[in-house]
Short mmCIF file of C-alpha atoms and ligand atoms in Angstrom, two decimals:
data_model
loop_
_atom_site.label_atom_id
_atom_site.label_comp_id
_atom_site.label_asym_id
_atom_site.label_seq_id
_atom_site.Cartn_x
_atom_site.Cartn_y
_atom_site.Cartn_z
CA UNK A 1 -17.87 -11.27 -24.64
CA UNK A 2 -15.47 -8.29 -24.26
CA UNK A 3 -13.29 -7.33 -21.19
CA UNK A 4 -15.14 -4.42 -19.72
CA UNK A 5 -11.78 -1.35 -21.09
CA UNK A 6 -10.98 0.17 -17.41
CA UNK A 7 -7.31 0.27 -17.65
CA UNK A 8 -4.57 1.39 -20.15
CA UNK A 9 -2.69 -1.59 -20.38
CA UNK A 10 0.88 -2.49 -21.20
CA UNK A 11 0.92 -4.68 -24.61
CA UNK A 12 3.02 -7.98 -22.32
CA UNK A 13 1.86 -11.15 -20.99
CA UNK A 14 3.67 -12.19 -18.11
CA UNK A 15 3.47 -15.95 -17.53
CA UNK A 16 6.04 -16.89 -14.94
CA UNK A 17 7.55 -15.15 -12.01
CA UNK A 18 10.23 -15.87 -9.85
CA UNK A 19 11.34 -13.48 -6.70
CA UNK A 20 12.23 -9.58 -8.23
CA UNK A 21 11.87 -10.95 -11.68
CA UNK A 22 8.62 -11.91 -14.13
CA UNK A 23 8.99 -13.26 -17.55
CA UNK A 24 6.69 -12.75 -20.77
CA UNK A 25 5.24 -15.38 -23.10
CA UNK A 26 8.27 -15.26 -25.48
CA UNK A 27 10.82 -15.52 -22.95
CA UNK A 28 11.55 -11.90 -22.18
CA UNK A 29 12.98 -11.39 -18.62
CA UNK A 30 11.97 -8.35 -16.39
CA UNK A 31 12.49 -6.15 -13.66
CA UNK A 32 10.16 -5.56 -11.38
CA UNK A 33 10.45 -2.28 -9.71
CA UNK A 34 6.90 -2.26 -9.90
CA UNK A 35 6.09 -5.20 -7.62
CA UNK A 36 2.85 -5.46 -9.08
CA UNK A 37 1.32 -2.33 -7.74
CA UNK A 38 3.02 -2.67 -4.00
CA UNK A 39 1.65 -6.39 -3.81
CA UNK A 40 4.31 -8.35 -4.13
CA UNK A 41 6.26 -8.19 -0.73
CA UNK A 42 8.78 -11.15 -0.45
CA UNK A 43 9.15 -12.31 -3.50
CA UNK A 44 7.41 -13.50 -6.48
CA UNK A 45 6.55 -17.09 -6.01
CA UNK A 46 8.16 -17.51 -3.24
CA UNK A 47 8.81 -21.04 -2.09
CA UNK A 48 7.88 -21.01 1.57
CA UNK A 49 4.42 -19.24 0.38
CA UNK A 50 3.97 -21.92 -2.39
CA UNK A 51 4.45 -24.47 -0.14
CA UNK A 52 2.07 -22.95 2.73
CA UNK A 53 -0.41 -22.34 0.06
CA UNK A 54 -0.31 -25.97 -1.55
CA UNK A 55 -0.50 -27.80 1.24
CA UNK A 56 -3.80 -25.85 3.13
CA UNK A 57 -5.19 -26.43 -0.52
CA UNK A 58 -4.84 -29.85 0.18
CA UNK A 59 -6.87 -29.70 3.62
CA UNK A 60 -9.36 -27.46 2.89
CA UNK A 61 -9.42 -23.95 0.73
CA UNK A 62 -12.35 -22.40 2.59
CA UNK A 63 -15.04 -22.79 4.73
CA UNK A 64 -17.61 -19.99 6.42
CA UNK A 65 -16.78 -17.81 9.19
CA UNK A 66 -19.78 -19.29 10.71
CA UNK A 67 -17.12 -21.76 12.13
CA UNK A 68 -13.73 -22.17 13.88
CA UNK A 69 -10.82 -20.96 11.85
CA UNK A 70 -7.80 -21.32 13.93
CA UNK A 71 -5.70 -20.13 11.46
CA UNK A 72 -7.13 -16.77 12.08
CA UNK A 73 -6.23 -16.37 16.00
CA UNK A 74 -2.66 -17.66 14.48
CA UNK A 75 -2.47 -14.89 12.29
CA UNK A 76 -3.47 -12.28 14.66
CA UNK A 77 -1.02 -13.36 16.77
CA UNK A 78 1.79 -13.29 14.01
CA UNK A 79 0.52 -10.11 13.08
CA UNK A 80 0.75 -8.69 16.64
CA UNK A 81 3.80 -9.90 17.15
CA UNK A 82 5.41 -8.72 13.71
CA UNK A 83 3.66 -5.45 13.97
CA UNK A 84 4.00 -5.13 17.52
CA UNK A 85 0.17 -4.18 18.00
CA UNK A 86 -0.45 -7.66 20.02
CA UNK A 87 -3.39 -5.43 21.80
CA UNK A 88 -5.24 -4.86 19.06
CA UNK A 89 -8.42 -7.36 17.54
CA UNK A 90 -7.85 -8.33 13.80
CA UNK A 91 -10.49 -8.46 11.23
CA UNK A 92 -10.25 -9.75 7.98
CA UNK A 93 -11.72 -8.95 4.50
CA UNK A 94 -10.92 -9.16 0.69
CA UNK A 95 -9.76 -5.94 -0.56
CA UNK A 96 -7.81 -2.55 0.54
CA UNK A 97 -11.03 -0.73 -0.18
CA UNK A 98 -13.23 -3.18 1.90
CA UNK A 99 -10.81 -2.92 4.93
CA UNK A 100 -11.04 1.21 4.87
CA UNK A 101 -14.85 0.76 4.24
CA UNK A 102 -15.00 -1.25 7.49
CA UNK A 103 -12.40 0.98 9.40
CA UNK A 104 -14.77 3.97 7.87
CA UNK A 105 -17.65 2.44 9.05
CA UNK A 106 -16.06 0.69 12.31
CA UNK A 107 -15.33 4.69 13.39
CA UNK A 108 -18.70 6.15 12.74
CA UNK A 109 -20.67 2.57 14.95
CA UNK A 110 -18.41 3.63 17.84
CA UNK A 111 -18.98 6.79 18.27
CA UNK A 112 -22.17 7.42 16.34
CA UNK A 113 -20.61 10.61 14.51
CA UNK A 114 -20.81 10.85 10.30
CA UNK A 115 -17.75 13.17 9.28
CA UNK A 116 -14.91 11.99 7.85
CA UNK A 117 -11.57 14.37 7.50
CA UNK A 118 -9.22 13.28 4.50
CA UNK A 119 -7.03 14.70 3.01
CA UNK A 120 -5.93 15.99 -0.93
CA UNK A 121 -4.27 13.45 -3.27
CA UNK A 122 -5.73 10.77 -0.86
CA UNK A 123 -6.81 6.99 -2.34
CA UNK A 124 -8.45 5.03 -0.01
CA UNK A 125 -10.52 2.72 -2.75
CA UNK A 126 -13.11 2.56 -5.05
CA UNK A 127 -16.23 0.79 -3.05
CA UNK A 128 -19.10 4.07 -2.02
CA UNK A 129 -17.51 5.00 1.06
CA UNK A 130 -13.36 4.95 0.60
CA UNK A 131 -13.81 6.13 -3.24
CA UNK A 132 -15.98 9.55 -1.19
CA UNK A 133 -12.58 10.14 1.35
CA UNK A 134 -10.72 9.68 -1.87
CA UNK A 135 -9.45 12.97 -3.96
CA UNK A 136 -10.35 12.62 -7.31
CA UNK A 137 -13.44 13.10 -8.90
CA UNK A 138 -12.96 11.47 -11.43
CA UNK A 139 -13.76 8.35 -9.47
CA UNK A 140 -16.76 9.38 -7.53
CA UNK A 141 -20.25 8.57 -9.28
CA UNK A 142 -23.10 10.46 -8.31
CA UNK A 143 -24.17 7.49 -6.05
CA UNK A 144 -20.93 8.45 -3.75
CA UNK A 145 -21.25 12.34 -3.23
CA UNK A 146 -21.82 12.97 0.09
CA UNK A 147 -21.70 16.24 1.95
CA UNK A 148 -20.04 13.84 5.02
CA UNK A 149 -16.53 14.16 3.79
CA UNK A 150 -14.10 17.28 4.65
CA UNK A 151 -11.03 17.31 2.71
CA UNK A 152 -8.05 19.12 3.98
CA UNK A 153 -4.79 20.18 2.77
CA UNK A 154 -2.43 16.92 3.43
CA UNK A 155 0.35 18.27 5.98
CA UNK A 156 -1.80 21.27 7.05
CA UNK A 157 -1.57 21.16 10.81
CA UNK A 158 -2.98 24.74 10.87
CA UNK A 159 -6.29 23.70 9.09
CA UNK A 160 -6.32 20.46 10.81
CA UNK A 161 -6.68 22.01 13.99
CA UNK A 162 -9.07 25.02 12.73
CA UNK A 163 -11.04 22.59 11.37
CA UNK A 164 -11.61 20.76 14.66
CA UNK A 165 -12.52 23.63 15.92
CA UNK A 166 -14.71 23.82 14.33
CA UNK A 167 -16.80 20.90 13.61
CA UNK A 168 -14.75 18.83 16.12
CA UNK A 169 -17.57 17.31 17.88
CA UNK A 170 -19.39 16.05 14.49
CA UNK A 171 -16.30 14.19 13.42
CA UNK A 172 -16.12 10.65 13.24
CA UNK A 173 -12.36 9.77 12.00
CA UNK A 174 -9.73 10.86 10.15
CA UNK A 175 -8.20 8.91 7.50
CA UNK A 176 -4.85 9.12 6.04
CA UNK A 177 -2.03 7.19 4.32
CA UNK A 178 1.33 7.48 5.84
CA UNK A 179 2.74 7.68 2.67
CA UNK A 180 0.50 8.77 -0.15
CA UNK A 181 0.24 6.12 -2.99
CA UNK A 182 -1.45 6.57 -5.94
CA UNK A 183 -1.22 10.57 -4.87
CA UNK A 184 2.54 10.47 -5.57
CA UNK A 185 4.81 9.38 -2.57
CA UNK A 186 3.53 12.06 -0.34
CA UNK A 187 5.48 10.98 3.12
CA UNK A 188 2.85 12.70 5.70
CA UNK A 189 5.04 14.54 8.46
CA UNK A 190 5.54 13.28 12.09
CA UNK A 191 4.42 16.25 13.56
CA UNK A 192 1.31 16.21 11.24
CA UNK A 193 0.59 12.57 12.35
CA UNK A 194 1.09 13.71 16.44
CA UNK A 195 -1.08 16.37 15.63
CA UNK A 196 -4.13 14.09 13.80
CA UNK A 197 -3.67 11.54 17.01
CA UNK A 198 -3.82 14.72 19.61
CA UNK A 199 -6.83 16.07 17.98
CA UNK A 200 -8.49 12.83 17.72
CA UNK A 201 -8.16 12.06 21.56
CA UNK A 202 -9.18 15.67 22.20
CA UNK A 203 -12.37 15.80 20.05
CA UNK A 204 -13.10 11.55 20.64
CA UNK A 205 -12.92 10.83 16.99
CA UNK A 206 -10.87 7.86 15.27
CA UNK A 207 -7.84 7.94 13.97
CA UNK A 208 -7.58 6.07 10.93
CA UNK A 209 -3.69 4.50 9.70
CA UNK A 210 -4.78 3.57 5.92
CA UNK A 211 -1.83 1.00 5.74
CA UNK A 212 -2.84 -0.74 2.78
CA UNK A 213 -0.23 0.48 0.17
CA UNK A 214 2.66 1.61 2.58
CA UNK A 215 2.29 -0.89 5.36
CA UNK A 216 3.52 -4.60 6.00
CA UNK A 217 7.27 -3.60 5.88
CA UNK A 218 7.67 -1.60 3.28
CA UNK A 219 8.58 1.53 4.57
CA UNK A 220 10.91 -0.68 6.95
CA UNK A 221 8.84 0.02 9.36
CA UNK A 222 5.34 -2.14 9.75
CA UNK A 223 3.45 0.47 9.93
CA UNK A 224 4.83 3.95 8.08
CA UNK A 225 2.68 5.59 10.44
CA UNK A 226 4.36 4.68 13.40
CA UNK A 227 7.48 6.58 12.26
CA UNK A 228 5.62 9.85 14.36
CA UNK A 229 6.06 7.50 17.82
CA UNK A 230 2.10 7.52 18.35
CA UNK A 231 -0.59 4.51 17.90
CA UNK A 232 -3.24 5.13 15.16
CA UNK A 233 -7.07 3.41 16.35
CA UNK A 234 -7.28 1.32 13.32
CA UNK A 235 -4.79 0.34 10.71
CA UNK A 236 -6.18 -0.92 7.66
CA UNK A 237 -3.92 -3.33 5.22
CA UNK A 238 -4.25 -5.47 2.08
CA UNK A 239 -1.68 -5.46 -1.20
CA UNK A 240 1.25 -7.09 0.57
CA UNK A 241 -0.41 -9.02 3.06
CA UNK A 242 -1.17 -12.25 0.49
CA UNK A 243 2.00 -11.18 -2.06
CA UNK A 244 -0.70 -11.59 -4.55
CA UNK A 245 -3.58 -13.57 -2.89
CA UNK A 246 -6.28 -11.31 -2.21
CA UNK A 247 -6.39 -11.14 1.57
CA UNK A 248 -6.85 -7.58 3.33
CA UNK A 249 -7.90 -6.37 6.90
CA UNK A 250 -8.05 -4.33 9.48
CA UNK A 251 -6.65 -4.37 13.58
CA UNK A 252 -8.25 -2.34 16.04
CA UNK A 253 -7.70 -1.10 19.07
CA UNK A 254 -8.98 -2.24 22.29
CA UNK A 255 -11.58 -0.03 22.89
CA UNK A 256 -13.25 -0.56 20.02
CA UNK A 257 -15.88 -3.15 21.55
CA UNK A 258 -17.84 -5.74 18.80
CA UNK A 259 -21.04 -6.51 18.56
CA UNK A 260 -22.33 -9.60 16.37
CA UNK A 261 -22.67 -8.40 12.59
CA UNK A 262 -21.86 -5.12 12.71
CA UNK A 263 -19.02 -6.45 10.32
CA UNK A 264 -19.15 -8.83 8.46
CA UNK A 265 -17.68 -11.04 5.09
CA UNK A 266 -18.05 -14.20 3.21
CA UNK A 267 -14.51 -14.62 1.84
CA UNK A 268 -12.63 -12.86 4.49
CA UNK A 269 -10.50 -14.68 6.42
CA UNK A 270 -10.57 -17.74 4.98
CA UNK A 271 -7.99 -20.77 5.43
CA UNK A 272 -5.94 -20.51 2.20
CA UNK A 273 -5.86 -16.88 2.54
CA UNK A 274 -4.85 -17.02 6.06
CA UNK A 275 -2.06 -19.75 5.28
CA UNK A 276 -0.66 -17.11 2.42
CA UNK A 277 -0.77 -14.27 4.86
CA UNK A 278 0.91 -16.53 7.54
CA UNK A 279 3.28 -17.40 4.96
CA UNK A 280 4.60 -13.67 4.12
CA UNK A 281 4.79 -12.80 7.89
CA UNK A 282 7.05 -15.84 8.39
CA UNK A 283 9.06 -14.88 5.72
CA UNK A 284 9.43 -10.92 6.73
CA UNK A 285 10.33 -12.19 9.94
CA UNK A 286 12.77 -14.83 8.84
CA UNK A 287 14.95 -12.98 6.25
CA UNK A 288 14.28 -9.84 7.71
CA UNK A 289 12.88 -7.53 4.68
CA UNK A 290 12.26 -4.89 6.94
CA UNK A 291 15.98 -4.31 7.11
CA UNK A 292 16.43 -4.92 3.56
CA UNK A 293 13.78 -2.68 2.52
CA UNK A 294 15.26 0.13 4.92
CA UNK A 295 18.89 -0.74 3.21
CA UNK A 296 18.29 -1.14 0.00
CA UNK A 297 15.95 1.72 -0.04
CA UNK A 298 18.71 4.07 1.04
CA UNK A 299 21.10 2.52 -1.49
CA UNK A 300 18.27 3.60 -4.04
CA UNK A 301 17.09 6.84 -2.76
CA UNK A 302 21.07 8.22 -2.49
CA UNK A 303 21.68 7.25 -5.68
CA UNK A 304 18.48 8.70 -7.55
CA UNK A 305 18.96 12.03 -5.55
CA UNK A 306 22.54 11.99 -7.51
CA UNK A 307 20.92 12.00 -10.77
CA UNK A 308 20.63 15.66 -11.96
CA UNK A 309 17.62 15.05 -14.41
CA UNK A 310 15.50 13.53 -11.31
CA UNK A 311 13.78 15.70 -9.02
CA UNK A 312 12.39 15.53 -5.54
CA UNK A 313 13.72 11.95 -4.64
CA UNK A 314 11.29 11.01 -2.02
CA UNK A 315 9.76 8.19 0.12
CA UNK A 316 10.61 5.27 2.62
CA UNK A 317 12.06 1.91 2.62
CA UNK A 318 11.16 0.67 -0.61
CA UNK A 319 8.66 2.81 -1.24
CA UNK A 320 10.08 5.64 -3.16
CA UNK A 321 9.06 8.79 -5.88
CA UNK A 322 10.60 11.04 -7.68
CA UNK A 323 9.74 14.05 -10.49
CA UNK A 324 10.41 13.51 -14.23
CA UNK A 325 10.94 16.70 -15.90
CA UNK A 326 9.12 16.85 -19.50
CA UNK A 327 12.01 16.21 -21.80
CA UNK A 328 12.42 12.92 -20.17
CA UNK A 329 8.62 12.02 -20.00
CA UNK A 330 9.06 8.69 -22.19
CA UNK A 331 11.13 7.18 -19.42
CA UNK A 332 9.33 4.72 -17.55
CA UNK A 333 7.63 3.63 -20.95
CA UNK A 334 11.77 3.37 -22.26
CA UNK A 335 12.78 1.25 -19.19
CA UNK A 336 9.63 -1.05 -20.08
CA UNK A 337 10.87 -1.56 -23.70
CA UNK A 338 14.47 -0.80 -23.93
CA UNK A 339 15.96 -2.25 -20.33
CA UNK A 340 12.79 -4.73 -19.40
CA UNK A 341 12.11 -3.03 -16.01
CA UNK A 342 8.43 -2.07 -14.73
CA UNK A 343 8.42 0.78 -12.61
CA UNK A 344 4.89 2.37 -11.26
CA UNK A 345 3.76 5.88 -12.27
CA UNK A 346 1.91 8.21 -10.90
CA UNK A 347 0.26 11.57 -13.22
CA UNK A 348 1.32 13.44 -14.06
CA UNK A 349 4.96 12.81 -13.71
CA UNK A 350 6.26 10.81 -11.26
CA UNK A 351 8.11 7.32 -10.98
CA UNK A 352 7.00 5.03 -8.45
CA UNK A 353 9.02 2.33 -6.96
CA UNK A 354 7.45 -0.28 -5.42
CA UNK A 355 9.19 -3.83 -5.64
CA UNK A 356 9.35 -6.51 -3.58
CA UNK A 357 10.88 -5.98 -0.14
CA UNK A 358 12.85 -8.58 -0.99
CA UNK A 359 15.04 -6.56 -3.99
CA UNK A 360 18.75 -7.55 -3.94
CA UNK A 361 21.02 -4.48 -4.09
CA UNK A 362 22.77 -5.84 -7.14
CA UNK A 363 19.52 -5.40 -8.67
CA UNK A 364 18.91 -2.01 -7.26
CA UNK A 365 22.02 -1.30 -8.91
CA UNK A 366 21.01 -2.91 -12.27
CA UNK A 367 17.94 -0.50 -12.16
CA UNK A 368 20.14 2.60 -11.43
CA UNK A 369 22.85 1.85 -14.67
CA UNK A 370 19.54 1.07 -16.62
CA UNK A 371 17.76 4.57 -15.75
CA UNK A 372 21.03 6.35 -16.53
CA UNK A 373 21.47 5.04 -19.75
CA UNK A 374 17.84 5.90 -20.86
CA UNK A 375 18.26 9.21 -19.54
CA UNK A 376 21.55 9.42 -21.38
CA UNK A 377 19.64 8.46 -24.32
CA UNK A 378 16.65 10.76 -23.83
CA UNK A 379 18.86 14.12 -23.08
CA UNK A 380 20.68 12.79 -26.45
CA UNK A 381 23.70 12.43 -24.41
CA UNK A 382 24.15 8.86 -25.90
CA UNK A 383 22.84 7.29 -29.07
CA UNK A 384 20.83 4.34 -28.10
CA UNK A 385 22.83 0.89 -29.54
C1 LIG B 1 -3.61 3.61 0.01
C2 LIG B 1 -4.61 2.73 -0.65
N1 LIG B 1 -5.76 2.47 -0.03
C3 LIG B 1 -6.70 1.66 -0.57
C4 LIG B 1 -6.50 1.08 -1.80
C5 LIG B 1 -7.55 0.19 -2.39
O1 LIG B 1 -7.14 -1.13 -2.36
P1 LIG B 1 -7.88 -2.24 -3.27
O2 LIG B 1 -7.55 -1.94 -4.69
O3 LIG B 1 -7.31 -3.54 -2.78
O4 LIG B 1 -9.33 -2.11 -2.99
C6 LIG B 1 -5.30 1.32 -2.49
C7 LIG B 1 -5.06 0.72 -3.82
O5 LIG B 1 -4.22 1.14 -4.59
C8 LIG B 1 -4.34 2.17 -1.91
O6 LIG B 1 -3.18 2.45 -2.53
#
């Protein structure tokens, strides 16, 4: 049987990892800027989240949410805590797209409304619902159109609002990333966010945080939403929550009241995904990657925004973009090859960096003297040794 071909793929096998770094099948050691697509948060491997992960595996790896699972309540309150949301009611699920199809769907049970604003260069997910609030059509089968979704400018306050004007009433939520993933590192403005929270309390439609690529600390905040000062309704989160076990969910706010099986999951929330989860909140807490991310961020940002070559140095924490002019368009496949660093990408030119919130400055600076050189080598300012 074949793989089903869905992805361009990089021609490595990675068989160990260990904190910022991954190693191939002959040896090679790497870089990862990359984090494995935002996922990783504190560390590849780490040891407290091995540990925490071994040991439930020993008691029990899963049983239904038909039963008690105290692990959950002791997530929630780790997650309130951390996050500082204690108010809100956690549910869990498998996947970034599941939690925004729940949040989606969570919105439009509550206040019994069907249209969804989102905005351009948004990914929310791939399952019917967050792939149709997601800008690309490339994406969208025929299955998913749906005359429910208005897209908007992103950072459009004007046609936010005339858009509530006009259709206010029929709107369910409004769904955006705080910083724009996949879309490019698009930081969404304060005053945009105020605006989407004003308008939702106005009109009585939900505010929607989609967390799942910029949230759990990587922006150095919890939530990169909460930079704008105001509370979304529901944030939804998955990539760094398990630093590579597939857990994902969603908190909501108070006054969102449940009702037996309007949600629902077979997976979600389950004890060896709650013990990983547990296990990268302990360890955000305990060696306090928010700050790192925030400082080590800075260092990178400062530095990249030095770099003539590089344009529009953008992002938060250790979340950050930036433009690569055409001449240089072989970079990030050069840092791969040449200096053994993944970086992300998005089209048509952009570098993403997205490593673990853990990344030591002296490997910040590692990844700054390696991108010089390859752009000395690409503008044919240096021969390549
Ligand atoms: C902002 C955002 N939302 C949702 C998703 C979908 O998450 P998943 O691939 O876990 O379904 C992604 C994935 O890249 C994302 O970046």
């Amino acid at each position: 049987m074949n793989l089903f071909d869905v992805y361009p793929i990089n021609d490595v096998t990675i068989v160990k990892a260990k904190g910022s770094y991954v190693w191939d099948d002959k040896g090679e050691q790497y870089l990862d800027m990359y984090g494995g697509h935002a996922v990783i948060s504190i560390g590849h491997t780490h040891p407290h989240w091995v540990k925490r992960i071994e040991e439930q595996l020993e008691k029990i790896a899963f049983y239904s949410n038909s039963i008690k699972i105290p692990l959950q309540q002791q997530l929630a309150d780790k997650l309130g805590k951390v996050s500082g949301k204690q108010d809100y009611q956690l549910f869990l699920c498998n996947s970034g797209a599941e939690a925004n199809e729940n949040a989606l769907k969570l919105a439009s049970f509550h206040n019994g409304r069907k249209k969804i604003v989102a905005f351009s260069k948004s990914f929310h997910g791939r399952t019917s619902l967050a792939v149709a609030v997601t800008d690309n059509k490339n994406y969208i089968a025929p299955v998913n159109e749906t005359d429910n979704v208005i897209f908007l400018p992103f950072n459009d306050e004007d046609a936010l609002e005339e858009c509530f004007k006009k259709k206010g009433k029929e709107i369910s939520s409004v769904i955006i990333e705080g910083i724009q993933g996949v879309g490019g590192i698009n930081v969404a403005d304060e005053s945009f966010l105020k605006k989407i929270r004003s308008l939702c309390d106005e009109y009585g439609a939900v505010y929607i945080a989609d967390s799942v690529q910029c949230g759990f600390g990587r922006s150095g905040k919890f939530f990169s939403h909460d930079f704008a000062g105001v509370n979304a309704d529901i944030y939804t989160m998955a990539k760094g929550m398990g630093n590579g076990f597939p857990v994902a969910g969603m908190i909501v706010a108070p006054f969102f009241k449940p009702k037996h099986f309007m949600l629902g999951t077979t997976f979600g929330g389950n004890q060896l995904a709650c013990s990983a989860s547990l296990a990268v909140l302990e360890i955000i807490e305990e060696e306090k990657l928010m700050g790192n991310a925030v400082m080590v961020g800075k260092y990178l940002r400062d530095e990249l925004q030095d770099i003539p070559q590089l344009k529009n140095v953008r992002g938060r924490g250790l979340m950050i973009g930036f433009d690569v002019p055409e001449d240089l368009k072989d970079l990030k496949k050069n840092l791969l090859w040449n200096q053994k660093i993944f970086t992300g990408e998005s089209k048509p030119n952009v570098i993403r960096l997205l490593p673990s919130l853990a990344l030591k400055k002296r490997d910040a600076e590692d990844f700054i003297e390696a991108l010089k050189e390859e752009i000395a080598v690409l503008t044919g300012e240096t021969e390549k040794v």
